[in-house]
Amino acid sequence: MKYNIILLSCIISISFLLGGCLGFDKGLNSKEQNSQDRPKDQYESVLTYSGDGYDLPGGEKNEKIAKQNKDEVIKATKDYLKKEYNIDVDVHNMVGNQDGVTVFFETTGRLHFYSTAIVPIDTENQRILSDNVWTLDGRIENSIRGSLYAYINEDEFKELDKEMESVAKTYDIVGSSLESLQNVGGNGYSTPFYHVTSTKVDLAMRPVYDLYLENPKATKEELAEAYDTSNFDPNYTFITIQGFMKKEKAKPDQDAFNNIEKFVKENNNLPKGTYEIFLNDHYVQKNKGTGLKMNSIKYSTPIIKDN
């Protein structure tokens, strides 16, 4: 059926942006890798990248239609998310895909996250299919759970922020820009340096999630009390850390990476979960919105933190 085709094409396309390990730039030869001479039509400084140039396969025509009908696309997205998930959002960007437009949004309530919705388009008749908006399976639910996890563990995440800021200052590291998070982020609860996801099988978070859906006005204390520590499994809560070198010609710094790895392993005041760490050079691959390349440093095995 048509929407199965839509789902497949969008999953394949968006996975380059929203997956845990994004695509490496295999197209550059070793000389370009070593010199950091990144082609300007393909790469942009992390300091200025705002999402411009990001694209999805076969989406040029639909993106033009979507922008010509911007108000209708925004209304369809907001209405769907309010009805299905009781969340209010600001729409930041629209990127055409083969069968419609991928809408990047940011929540405006006390639970903060970035995510996406897909608004189908009848390309031949240039018509927005407002009644058929959908989201990738589990994406919003996982984003809500991740946001709840950060919300009820505010002190632990403040500690993670403090540690990252310290390493960043020492080694001249920066995170993603706010504009890029808004325009091509879509990774759930996110800061410039990391994003958090809690999956459907996270039994510790399940009662918190259920309580929030039943009573969105539940207090922070009530939500925290619902957290079932006896069922915590770090394999179902993911915290992905990603940094960039601030200087244009700098290669990913192994000492900086080692320091991030060290504090994640040793600081028991951090949020529990499964940590992945990536450190990139200075540049973002514009069409995919990723900094991961062949010279990026990645911890070979995720760090499991359960104490």
Coordinates of C-alpha atoms in Angstrom, one line a residue, residues 29-208:
N29 CA 40.1 10.6 -0.2
S30 CA 42.8 10.3 2.4
K31 CA 44.6 13.5 1.4
E32 CA 41.4 15.5 2.0
Q33 CA 40.8 13.6 5.3
N34 CA 44.3 14.5 6.5
S35 CA 44.3 18.1 5.4
Q36 CA 40.8 18.8 6.7
D37 CA 40.2 20.6 3.4
R38 CA 36.4 20.1 3.3
P39 CA 34.6 21.0 0.0
K40 CA 32.4 24.0 0.8
D41 CA 29.5 22.7 -1.2
Q42 CA 29.4 19.6 1.0
Y43 CA 30.6 20.8 4.4
E44 CA 30.1 23.7 6.7
S45 CA 31.6 24.9 10.0
V46 CA 29.7 23.6 13.0
L47 CA 29.7 27.2 14.3
T48 CA 27.5 28.4 11.4
Y49 CA 25.6 25.3 10.3
S50 CA 21.8 25.8 10.8
G51 CA 20.5 22.9 8.7
D52 CA 20.7 24.6 5.3
G53 CA 21.5 22.0 2.6
Y54 CA 19.9 19.1 4.4
D55 CA 17.8 17.0 2.1
L56 CA 16.0 13.7 1.7
P57 CA 15.9 11.7 -1.5
G58 CA 13.3 12.7 -4.2
G59 CA 12.0 15.6 -2.1
E60 CA 12.7 18.7 -4.1
K61 CA 9.3 19.0 -5.8
N62 CA 7.3 18.2 -2.6
E63 CA 9.4 20.7 -0.6
K64 CA 8.4 23.4 -3.0
I65 CA 4.7 22.5 -2.7
A66 CA 5.0 22.3 1.1
K67 CA 6.5 25.8 1.3
Q68 CA 3.9 27.2 -1.0
N69 CA 1.3 25.8 1.4
K70 CA 3.3 26.4 4.6
D71 CA 0.4 27.5 6.8
E72 CA -1.6 24.3 5.9
V73 CA 1.3 22.1 6.6
I74 CA 2.0 23.7 10.0
K75 CA -1.7 23.5 11.0
A76 CA -1.9 19.8 9.9
T77 CA 1.2 19.0 12.0
K78 CA 0.1 20.9 15.1
D79 CA -3.5 19.5 15.0
Y80 CA -2.2 15.9 14.6
L81 CA 0.3 16.2 17.5
K82 CA -2.2 17.9 19.8
K83 CA -4.8 15.2 19.1
E84 CA -2.6 12.2 19.2
Y85 CA -0.1 13.2 21.9
N86 CA -1.6 16.3 23.6
I87 CA 1.6 18.3 22.9
D88 CA 2.0 21.8 21.6
V89 CA 4.8 22.5 19.2
D90 CA 6.6 25.2 17.2
V91 CA 7.4 24.1 13.6
H92 CA 11.0 25.1 12.6
N93 CA 11.6 23.5 9.2
M94 CA 10.1 21.5 6.4
V95 CA 12.2 19.1 4.2
G96 CA 10.6 17.4 1.2
N97 CA 10.7 13.7 0.9
Q98 CA 9.6 11.4 -1.9
D99 CA 6.0 11.2 -0.8
G100 CA 5.5 14.4 1.2
V101 CA 7.3 16.6 3.6
T102 CA 9.2 15.9 6.8
V103 CA 8.3 18.5 9.4
F104 CA 10.9 19.3 12.2
F105 CA 9.3 20.7 15.4
E106 CA 10.1 21.6 19.0
T107 CA 7.7 21.1 21.9
T108 CA 6.7 24.2 23.9
G109 CA 5.5 22.6 27.1
R110 CA 7.4 21.6 30.2
L111 CA 8.6 18.4 28.5
H112 CA 11.1 19.7 25.9
F113 CA 12.2 17.7 22.8
Y114 CA 12.8 17.9 19.1
S115 CA 11.2 15.5 16.7
T116 CA 9.5 15.1 13.3
A117 CA 6.2 14.4 11.7
I118 CA 5.4 13.4 8.1
V119 CA 2.7 15.3 6.1
P120 CA 1.9 13.4 2.8
I121 CA 1.5 15.3 -0.4
D122 CA -0.5 14.5 -3.5
T123 CA 2.3 15.7 -5.8
E124 CA 0.4 15.4 -9.1
N125 CA -2.4 17.6 -7.8
Q126 CA -0.2 19.7 -5.5
R127 CA -2.4 19.0 -2.6
I128 CA -1.5 18.7 1.1
L129 CA -3.1 15.5 2.6
S130 CA -3.8 17.1 6.0
D131 CA -5.9 14.2 7.3
N132 CA -3.1 11.6 6.8
V133 CA -0.3 13.1 9.0
W134 CA 1.8 10.4 10.7
T135 CA 5.0 9.8 12.6
L136 CA 7.7 7.1 12.5
D137 CA 6.8 4.2 14.8
G138 CA 7.7 5.0 18.4
R139 CA 9.6 8.2 17.7
I140 CA 7.3 10.5 19.6
E141 CA 6.7 8.0 22.4
N142 CA 10.4 7.5 22.9
S143 CA 11.0 11.3 22.9
I144 CA 8.3 11.8 25.6
R145 CA 9.9 9.0 27.7
G146 CA 13.4 10.5 27.2
S147 CA 12.1 14.0 28.2
L148 CA 10.4 12.6 31.3
Y149 CA 13.6 10.8 32.2
A150 CA 15.6 14.0 32.0
Y151 CA 12.8 15.9 33.8
I152 CA 12.7 13.7 36.9
N153 CA 16.6 13.4 36.9
E154 CA 17.3 17.1 36.6
D155 CA 20.2 17.1 39.0
E156 CA 22.0 14.3 37.3
F157 CA 21.6 15.9 33.9
K158 CA 22.9 19.2 35.4
E159 CA 26.0 17.2 36.4
L160 CA 26.4 15.9 32.9
D161 CA 26.1 19.4 31.5
K162 CA 28.8 20.6 34.0
E163 CA 31.2 17.8 33.0
M164 CA 30.7 18.5 29.3
E165 CA 31.2 22.2 29.7
S166 CA 34.4 21.6 31.6
V167 CA 35.9 19.3 28.9
A168 CA 34.7 21.7 26.2
K169 CA 36.4 24.7 27.8
T170 CA 39.7 22.8 28.4
Y171 CA 40.0 21.3 24.9
D172 CA 38.2 23.8 22.7
I173 CA 35.2 21.6 21.9
V174 CA 31.7 22.9 20.9
G175 CA 28.3 21.2 20.4
S176 CA 25.7 21.5 17.7
S177 CA 24.1 24.9 17.2
L178 CA 20.6 25.7 18.6
E179 CA 19.5 26.4 15.0
S180 CA 20.6 23.0 13.7
L181 CA 18.8 21.3 16.6
Q182 CA 15.7 23.1 15.7
N183 CA 15.9 22.8 12.0
V184 CA 17.3 19.2 11.5
G185 CA 17.6 17.8 15.0
G186 CA 14.6 15.6 15.7
N187 CA 16.5 13.4 18.2
G188 CA 14.1 13.8 21.2
Y189 CA 15.4 15.4 24.4
S190 CA 18.5 17.2 23.2
T191 CA 21.2 19.7 24.2
P192 CA 24.0 20.9 22.0
F193 CA 26.2 18.0 23.4
Y194 CA 23.9 15.1 23.8
H195 CA 20.4 13.6 23.2
V196 CA 18.4 11.1 25.3
T197 CA 16.1 8.3 24.3
S198 CA 14.1 5.9 26.5
T199 CA 12.5 3.0 24.6
K200 CA 9.2 1.2 24.9
V201 CA 10.7 -1.7 26.8
D202 CA 12.1 0.5 29.5
L203 CA 10.0 -0.9 32.4
A204 CA 11.3 1.5 34.9
M205 CA 9.9 4.5 32.9
R206 CA 6.6 2.8 32.0
P207 CA 4.7 3.9 35.1
V208 CA 6.0 7.5 34.7

